[in-house]
Coordinates of C-alpha atoms and ligand atoms in Angstrom, one line a residue:
X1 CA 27.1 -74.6 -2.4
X2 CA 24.2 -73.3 -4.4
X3 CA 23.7 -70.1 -6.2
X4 CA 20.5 -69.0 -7.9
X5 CA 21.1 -65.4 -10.1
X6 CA 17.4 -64.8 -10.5
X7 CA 15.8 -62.1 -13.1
X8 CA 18.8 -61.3 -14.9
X9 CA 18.5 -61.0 -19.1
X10 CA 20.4 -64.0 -19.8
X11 CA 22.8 -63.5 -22.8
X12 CA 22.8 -67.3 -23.7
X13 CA 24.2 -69.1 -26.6
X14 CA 21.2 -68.8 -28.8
X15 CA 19.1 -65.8 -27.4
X16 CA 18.8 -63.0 -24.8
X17 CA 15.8 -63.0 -22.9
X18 CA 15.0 -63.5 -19.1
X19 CA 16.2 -66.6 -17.2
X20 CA 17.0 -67.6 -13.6
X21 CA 20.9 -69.7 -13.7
X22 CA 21.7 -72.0 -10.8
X23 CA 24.8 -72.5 -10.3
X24 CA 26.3 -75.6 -8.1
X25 CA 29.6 -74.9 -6.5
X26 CA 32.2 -74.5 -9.7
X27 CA 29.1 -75.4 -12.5
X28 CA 26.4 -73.8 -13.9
X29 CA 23.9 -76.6 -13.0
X30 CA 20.3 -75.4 -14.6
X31 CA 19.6 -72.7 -16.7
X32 CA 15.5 -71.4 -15.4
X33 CA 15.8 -74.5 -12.9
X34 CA 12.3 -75.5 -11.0
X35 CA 10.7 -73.1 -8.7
X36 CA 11.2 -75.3 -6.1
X37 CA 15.3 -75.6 -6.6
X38 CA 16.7 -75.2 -3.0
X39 CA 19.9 -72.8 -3.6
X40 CA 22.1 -71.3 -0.3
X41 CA 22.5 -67.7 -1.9
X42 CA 19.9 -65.9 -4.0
X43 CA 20.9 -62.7 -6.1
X44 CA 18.7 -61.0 -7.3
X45 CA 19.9 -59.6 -10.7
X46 CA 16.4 -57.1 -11.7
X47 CA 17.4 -54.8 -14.3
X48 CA 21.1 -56.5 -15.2
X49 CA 22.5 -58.6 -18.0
X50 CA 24.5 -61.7 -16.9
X51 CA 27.1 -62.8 -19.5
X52 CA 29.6 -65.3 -19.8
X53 CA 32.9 -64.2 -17.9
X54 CA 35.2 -62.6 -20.5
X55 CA 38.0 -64.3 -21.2
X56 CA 41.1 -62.1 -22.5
X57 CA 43.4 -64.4 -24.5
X58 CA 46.3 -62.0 -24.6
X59 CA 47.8 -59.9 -21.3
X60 CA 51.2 -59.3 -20.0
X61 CA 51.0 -59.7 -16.6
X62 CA 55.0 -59.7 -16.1
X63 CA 55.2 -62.1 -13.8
X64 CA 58.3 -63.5 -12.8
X65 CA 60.8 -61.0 -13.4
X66 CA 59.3 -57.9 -14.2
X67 CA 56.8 -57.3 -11.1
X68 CA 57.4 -53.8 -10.7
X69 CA 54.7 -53.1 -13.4
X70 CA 52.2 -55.9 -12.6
X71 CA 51.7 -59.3 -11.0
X72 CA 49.5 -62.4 -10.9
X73 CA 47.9 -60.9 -8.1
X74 CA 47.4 -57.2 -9.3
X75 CA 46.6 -58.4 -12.7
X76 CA 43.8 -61.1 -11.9
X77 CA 42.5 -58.2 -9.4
X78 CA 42.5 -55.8 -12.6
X79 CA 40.4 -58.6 -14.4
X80 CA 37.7 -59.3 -11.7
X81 CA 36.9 -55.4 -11.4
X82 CA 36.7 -55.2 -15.1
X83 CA 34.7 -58.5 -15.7
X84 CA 37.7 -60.7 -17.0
X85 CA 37.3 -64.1 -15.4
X86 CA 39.7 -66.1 -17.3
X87 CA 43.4 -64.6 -18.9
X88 CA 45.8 -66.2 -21.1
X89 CA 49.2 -64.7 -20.4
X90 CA 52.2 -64.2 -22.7
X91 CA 55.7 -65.4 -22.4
X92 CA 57.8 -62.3 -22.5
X93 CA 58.7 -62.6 -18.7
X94 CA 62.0 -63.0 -17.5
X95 CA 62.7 -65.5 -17.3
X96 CA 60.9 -65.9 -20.9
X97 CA 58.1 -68.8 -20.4
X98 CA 59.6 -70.7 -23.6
X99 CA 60.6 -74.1 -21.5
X100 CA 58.4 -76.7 -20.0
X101 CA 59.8 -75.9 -16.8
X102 CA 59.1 -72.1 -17.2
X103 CA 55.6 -72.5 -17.8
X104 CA 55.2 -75.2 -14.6
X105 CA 57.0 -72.4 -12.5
X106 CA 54.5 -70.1 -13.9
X107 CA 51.5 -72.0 -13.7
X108 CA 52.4 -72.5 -9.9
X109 CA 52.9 -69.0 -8.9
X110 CA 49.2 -68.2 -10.4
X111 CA 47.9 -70.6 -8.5
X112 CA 48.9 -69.0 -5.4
X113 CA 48.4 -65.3 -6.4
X114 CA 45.5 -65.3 -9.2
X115 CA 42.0 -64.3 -8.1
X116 CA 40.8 -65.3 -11.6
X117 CA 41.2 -68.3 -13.9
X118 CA 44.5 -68.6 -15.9
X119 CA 46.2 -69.9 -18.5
X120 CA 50.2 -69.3 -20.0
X121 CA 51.2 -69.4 -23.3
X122 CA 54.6 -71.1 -24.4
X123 CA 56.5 -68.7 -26.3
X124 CA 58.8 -69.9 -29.2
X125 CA 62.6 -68.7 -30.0
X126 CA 64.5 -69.9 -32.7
X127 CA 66.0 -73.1 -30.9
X128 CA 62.7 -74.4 -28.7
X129 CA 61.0 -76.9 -31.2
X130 CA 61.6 -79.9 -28.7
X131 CA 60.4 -77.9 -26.0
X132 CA 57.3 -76.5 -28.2
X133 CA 56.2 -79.8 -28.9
X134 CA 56.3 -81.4 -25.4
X135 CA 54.9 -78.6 -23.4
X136 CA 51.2 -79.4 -23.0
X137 CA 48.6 -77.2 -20.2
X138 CA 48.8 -74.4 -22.6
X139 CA 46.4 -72.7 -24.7
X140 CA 49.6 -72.6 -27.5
X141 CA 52.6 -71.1 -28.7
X142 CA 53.4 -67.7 -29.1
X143 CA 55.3 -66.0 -31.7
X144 CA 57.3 -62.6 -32.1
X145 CA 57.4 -62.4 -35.4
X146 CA 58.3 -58.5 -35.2
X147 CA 60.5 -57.4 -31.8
X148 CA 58.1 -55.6 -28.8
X149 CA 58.9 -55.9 -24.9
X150 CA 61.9 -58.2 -24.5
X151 CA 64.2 -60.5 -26.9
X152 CA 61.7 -62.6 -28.4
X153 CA 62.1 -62.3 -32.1
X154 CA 61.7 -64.9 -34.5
X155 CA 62.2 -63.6 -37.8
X156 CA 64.0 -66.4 -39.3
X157 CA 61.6 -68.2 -42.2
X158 CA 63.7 -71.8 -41.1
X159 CA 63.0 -71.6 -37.7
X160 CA 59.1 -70.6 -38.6
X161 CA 58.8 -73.4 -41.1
X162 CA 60.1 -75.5 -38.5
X163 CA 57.7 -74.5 -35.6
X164 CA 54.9 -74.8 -38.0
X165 CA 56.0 -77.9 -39.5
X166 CA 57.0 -79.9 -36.5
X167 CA 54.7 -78.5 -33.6
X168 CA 50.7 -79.3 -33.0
X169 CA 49.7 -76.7 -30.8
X170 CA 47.5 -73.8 -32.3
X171 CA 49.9 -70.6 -32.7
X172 CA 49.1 -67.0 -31.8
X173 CA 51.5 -64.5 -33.6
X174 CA 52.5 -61.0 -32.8
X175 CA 53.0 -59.9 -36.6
X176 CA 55.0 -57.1 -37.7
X177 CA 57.4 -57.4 -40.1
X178 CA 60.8 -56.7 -38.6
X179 CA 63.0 -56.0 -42.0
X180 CA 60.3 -52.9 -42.6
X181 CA 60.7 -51.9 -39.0
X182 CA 64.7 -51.6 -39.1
X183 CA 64.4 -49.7 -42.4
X184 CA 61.7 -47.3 -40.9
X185 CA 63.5 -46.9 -37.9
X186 CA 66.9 -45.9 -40.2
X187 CA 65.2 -43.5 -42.3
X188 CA 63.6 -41.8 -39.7
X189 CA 67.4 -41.6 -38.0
X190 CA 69.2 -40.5 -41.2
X191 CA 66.7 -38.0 -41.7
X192 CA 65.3 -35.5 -39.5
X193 CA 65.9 -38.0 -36.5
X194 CA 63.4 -38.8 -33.9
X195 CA 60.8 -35.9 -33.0
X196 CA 58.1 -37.1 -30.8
X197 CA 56.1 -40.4 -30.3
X198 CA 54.1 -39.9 -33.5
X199 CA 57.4 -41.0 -34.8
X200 CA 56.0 -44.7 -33.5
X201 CA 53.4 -45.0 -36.3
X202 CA 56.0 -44.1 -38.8
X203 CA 58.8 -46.8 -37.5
X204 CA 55.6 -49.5 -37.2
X205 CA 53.8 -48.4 -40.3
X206 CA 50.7 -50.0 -42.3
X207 CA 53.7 -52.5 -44.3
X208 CA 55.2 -53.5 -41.4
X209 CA 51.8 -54.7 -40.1
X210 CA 50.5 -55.8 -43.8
X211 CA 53.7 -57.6 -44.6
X212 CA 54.1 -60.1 -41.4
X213 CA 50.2 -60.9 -41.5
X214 CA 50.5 -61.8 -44.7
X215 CA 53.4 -64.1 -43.9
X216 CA 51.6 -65.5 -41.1
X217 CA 48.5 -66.5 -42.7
X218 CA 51.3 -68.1 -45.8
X219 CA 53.0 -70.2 -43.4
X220 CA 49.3 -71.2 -41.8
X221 CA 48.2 -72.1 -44.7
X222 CA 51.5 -74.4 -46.0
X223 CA 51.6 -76.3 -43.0
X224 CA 47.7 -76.2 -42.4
X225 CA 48.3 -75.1 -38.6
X226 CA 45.9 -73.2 -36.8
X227 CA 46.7 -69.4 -36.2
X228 CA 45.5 -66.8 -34.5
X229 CA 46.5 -63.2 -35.1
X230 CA 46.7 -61.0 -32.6
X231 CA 46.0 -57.3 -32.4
X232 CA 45.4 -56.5 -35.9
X233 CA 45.8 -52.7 -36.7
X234 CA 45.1 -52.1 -40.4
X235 CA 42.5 -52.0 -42.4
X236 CA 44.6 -53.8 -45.1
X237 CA 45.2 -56.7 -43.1
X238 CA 41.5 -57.3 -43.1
X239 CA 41.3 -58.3 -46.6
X240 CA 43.9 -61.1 -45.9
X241 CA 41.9 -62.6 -42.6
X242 CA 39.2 -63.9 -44.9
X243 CA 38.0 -67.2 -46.1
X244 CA 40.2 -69.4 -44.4
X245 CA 37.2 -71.0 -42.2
X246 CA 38.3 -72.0 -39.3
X247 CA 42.5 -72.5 -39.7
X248 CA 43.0 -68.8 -39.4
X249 CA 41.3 -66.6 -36.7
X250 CA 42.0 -62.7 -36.0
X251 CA 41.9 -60.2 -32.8
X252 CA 41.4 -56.5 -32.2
X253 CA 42.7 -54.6 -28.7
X254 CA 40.2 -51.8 -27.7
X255 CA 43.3 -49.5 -28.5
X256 CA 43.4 -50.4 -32.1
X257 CA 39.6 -49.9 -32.4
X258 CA 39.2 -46.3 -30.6
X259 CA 42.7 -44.7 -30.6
X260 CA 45.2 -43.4 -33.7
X261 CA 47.7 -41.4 -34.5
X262 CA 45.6 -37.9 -33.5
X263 CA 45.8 -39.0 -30.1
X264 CA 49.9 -38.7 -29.7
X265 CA 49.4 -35.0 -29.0
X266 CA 47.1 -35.5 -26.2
X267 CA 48.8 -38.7 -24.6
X268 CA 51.8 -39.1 -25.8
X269 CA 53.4 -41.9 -24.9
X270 CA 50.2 -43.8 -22.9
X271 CA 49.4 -44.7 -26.6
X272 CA 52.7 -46.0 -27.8
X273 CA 52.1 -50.1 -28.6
X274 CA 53.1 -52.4 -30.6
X275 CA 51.9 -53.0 -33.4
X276 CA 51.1 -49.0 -33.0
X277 CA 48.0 -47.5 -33.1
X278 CA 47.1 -46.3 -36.8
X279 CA 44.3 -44.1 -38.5
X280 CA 40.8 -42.9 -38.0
X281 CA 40.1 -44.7 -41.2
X282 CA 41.8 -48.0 -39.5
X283 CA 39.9 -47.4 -36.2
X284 CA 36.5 -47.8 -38.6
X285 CA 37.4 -50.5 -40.4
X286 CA 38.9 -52.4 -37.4
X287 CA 35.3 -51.8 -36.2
X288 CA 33.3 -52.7 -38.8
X289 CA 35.2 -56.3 -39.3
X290 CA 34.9 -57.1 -35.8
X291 CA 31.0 -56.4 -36.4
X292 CA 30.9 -59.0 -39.2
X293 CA 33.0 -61.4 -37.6
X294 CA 35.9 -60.9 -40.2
X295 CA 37.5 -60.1 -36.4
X296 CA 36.4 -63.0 -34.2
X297 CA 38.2 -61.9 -31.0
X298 CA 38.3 -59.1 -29.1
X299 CA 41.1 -59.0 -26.1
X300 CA 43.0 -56.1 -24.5
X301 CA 47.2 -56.7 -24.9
X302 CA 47.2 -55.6 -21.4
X303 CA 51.1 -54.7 -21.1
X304 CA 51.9 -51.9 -18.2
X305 CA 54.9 -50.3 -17.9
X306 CA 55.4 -47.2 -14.8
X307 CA 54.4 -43.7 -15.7
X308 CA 58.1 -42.9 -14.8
X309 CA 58.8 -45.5 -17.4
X310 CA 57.0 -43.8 -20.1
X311 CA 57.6 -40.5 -19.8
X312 CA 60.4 -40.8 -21.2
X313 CA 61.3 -39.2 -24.5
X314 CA 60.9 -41.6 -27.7
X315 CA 62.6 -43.8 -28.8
X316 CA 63.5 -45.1 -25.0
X317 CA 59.7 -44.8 -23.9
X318 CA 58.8 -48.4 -23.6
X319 CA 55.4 -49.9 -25.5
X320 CA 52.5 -50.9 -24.1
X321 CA 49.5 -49.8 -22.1
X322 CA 47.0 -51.4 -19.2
X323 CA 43.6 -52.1 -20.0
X324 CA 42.2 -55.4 -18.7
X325 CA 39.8 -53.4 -16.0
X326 CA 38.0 -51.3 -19.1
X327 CA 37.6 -53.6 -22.1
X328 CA 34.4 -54.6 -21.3
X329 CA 33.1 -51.3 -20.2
X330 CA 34.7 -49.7 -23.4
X331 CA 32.5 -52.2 -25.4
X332 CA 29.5 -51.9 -23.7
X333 CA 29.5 -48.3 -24.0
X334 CA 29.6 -48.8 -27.6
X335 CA 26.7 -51.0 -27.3
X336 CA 24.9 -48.1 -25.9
X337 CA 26.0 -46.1 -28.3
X338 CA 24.3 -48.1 -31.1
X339 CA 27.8 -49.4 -32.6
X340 CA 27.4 -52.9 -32.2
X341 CA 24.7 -55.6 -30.2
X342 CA 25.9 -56.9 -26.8
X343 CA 25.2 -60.2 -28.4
X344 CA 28.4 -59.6 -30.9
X345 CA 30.1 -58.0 -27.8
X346 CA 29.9 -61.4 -25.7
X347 CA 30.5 -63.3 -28.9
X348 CA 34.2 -61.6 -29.2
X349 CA 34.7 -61.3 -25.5
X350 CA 33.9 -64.6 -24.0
X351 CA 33.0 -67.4 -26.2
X352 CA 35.1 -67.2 -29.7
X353 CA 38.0 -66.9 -27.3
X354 CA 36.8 -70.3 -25.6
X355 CA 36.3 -72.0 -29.1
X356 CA 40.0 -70.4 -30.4
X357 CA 41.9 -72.0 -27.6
X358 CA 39.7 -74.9 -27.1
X359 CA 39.2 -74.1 -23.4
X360 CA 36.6 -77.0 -21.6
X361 CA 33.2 -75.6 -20.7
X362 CA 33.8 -72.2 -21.1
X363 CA 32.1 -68.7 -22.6
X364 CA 28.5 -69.8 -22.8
X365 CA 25.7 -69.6 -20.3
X366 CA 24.7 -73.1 -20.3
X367 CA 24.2 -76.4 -18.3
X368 CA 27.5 -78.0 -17.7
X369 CA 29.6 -75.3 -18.4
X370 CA 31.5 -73.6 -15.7
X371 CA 30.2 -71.0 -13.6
X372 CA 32.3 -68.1 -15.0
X373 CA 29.5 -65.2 -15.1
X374 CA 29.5 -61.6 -14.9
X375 CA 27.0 -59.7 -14.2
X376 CA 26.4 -56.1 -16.2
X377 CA 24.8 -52.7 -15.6
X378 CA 23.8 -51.2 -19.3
X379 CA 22.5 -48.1 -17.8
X380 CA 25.3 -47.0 -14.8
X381 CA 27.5 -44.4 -16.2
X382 CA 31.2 -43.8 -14.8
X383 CA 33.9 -42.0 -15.0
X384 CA 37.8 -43.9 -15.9
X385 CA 40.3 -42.4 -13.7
X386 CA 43.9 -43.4 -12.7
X387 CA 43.7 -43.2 -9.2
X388 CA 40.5 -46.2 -9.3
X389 CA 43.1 -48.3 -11.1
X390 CA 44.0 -51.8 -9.6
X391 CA 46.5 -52.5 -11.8
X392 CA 49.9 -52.0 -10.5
X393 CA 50.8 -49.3 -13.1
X394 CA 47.8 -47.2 -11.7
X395 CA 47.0 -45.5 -14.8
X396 CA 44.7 -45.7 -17.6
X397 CA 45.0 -44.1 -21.2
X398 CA 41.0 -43.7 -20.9
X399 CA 41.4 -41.8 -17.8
X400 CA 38.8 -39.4 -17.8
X401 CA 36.5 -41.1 -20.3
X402 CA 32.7 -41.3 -19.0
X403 CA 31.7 -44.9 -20.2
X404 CA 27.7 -46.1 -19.6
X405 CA 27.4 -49.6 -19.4
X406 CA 30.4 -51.9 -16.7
X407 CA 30.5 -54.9 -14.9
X408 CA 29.0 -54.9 -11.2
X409 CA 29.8 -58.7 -10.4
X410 CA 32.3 -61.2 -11.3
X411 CA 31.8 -64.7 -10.7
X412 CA 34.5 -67.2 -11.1
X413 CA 34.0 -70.9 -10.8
X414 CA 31.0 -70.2 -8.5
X415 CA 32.9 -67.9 -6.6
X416 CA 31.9 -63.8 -6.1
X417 CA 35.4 -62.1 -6.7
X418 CA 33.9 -58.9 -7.7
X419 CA 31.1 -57.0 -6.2
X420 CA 29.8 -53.8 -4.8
X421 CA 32.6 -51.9 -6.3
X422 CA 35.5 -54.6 -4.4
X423 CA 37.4 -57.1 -5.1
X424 CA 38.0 -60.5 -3.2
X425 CA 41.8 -59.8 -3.0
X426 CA 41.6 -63.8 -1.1
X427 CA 39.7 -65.9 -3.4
X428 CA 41.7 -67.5 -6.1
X429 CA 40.8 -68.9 -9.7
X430 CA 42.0 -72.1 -11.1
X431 CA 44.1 -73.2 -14.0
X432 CA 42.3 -73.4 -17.7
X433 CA 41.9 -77.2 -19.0
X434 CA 42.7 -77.0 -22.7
X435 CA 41.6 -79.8 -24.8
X436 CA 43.4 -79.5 -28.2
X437 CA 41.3 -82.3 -30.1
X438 CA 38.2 -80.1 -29.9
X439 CA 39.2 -78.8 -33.6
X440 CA 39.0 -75.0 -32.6
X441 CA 37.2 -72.0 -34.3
X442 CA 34.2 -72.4 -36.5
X443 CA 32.2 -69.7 -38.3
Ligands
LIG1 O1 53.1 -52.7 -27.1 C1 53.3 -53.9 -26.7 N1 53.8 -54.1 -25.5 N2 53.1 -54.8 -27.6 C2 53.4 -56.1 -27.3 O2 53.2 -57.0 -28.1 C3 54.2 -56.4 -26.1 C4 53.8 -55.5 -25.0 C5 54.7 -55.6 -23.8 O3 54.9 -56.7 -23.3 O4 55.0 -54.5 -23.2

């Protein structure tokens, strides 16, 4: 089967400009191929972008165990209306993907239920190492070094010496320091008690962040093993991301760039995560380092949890909010805005992402690599509401935000899985190859 996507600005690896891509069943087989190239279906992409599919290296899709908030299915559907053709999925399910077996059970049930390409971390605890080490079909390991959504915690500095020092696989790390959170948490109790969600920001406050990043990138550096940060929320953690070339990379979630603590009055809960959401001042800086590449990775920490579930009165209300459906809206919109080029937008999006988890042929537009595309609309302006949600949770903490710029078609593996405002609900993606010897990240 043959695809040609003719007349769309091509962002490709080196420039944006005009190009025709043909794609050949699961490939992208020419990039502006002859005029005479035979193809079975020809769209016609005048006045779109086509990018490299976005790849969002860190969701929860709480699947097995926790389905009530999301599924493979419901998730992957999330990610083809919002552009996301490949997801890496954490291991906070229940059970807990931190076994060989676990992540074989997982990687089965996507296969049957994902509409988009997949991929499952292996999360460590304090007693996994053998497991660590022999689990391979994985973009990593995953840490919690700081509790969030189920008993994952390892705060230990043996057992992280021991996972760094005895385990090969490049580690992702959810960093906030535990000790500062407990403390927080205490004072806050012997004192005036718990008062409202802004309470959140105080509990998981600028230290806690500082303090476990700062560990992170000390154990990276001891054992030289490649680490990736996840949603950093400070501004101060910026200054420790730097100059460590390639061993040490960074992400920011779309809530750490546009929402802080002003925006607990207004939503309340729908804004409690972990790490939490900080200040404007953070918001700015956030931004600014992912401009400069300081931040090489942009992906959502898509983690739903019911409306019924939230609304309940902090400390109980549960962190975590959905978001895999707007990421790439929310950053286009920016681009409009002036804030940033697309260009740095697919950079973050779709190819560091790639290069961080040394994925095969993915997150460029170019001969050879697979046919994960999506194709954009810079000038259609719409409007975020709950009820348009496909993620189980069927809300959004944007709802009601006007955004101009979104995805119109997904393509995954050669396949349409998103167009004309619908999803294939009956196509399905295929599992991400990982090829750890490719050496990762470089500037
Ligand atoms: O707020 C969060 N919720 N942060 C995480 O790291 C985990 C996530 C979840 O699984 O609910």
């Amino acid at each position: 089967m043959r695809t040609l996507i003719r007349n769309a600005t091509c962002v490709l690896p080196d420039e944006t400009r005009p190009a025709s891509v043909l794609i050949e069943d699961s490939k992208i087989l020419a990039i502006d191929p002859p005029e005479t190239a035979s193809a079975d279906e020809v769209i016609d992409a005048s006045g779109l972008h086509l990018i490299p599919g976005v790849i969002d290296d860190q969701v929860h899709f709480r699947d097995p165990g926790l389905t009530h908030k999301e599924d493979l299915h419901t998730g992957s559907l999330a990610c083809a209306k919002g552009g996301v053709t490949t997801f890496l999925e954490m291991p906070n399910t229940n059970p807990t993907t931190t076994s060989v077996a676990a992540l074989h059970d997982k990687l089965a049930l996507a296969a049957g239920k994902s509409v988009v390409n997949y991929g499952f971390y292996v999360g460590a605890t304090c007693e996994n190492v053998a497991e660590l080490q022999a689990a391979e079909r994985t973009p990593g390991i995953k840490i919690f070094i700081g509790s969030s959504t189920g008993n994952m915690l390892v705060d230990e500095q043996e057992a992280l010496e021991r996972i760094c020092a005895e385990t090969t696989l490049p580690i992702c790390a959810h960093c906030e320091d535990e000790t500062t959170v407990r403390a927080n948490r205490q004072r806050i109790e012997d004192g005036p008690g718990f008062q409202s969600y802004l309470d959140h920001s105080s509990v998981r406050d600028h230290a806690a962040a500082r303090i476990a990043t700062e560990r992170a990138i000390g154990l990276a550096k001891k054992h030289g093993h490649r680490f990736h940060v996840l949603h950093v929320s400070t501004a101060d953690e910026i200054a420790l991301l730097a100059d460590h070339g390639g061993l040490i990379t960074a992400e920011v979630c779309p809530h750490h760039l546009f929402f802080n603590v002003d925006d607990y009055e207004r939503l309340g809960s729908l804004v409690q995560m972990n790490p939490s959401v900080k200040t404007k001042t953070d918001n700015e800086a956030l931004f600014a380092a992912f401009v400069v590449n300081r931040i090489q990775v942009i992906a959502t920490d898509h983690a739903p949890h019911t409306l019924e579930e939230k609304n309940v009165a902090y400390p109980k209300s549960p962190s975590g909010l959905p978001a895999v459906e707007n990421s790439l809206a929310l950053m286009l919109d920016q681009v409009n805005k002036g804030h940033c080029t697309l260009e740095r937008v697919v950079a973050a999006m779709c190819d560091a992402p790639a290069r961080v988890w040394d994925m095969v042929s993915k997150g460029r537009i170019a001969e050879g690599y697979d046919a994960d595309l999506t194709l954009i609309d810079m000038n259609l302006t719409q409007t975020i509401r709950n009820e348009d949600q496909l993620t189980k949770c069927g809300w959004s903490p944007w709802h009601g935000a006007s955004l101009t710029g979104w995805p119109v078609r997904t393509i995954v593996m050669g396949q349409t899985v998103f167009a004309d405002g619908k999803v294939r609900a009956d196509l399905r993606g295929s599992e991400v190859q990982f090829d750890h010897s490719l050496g990762g990240y470089w500037d």
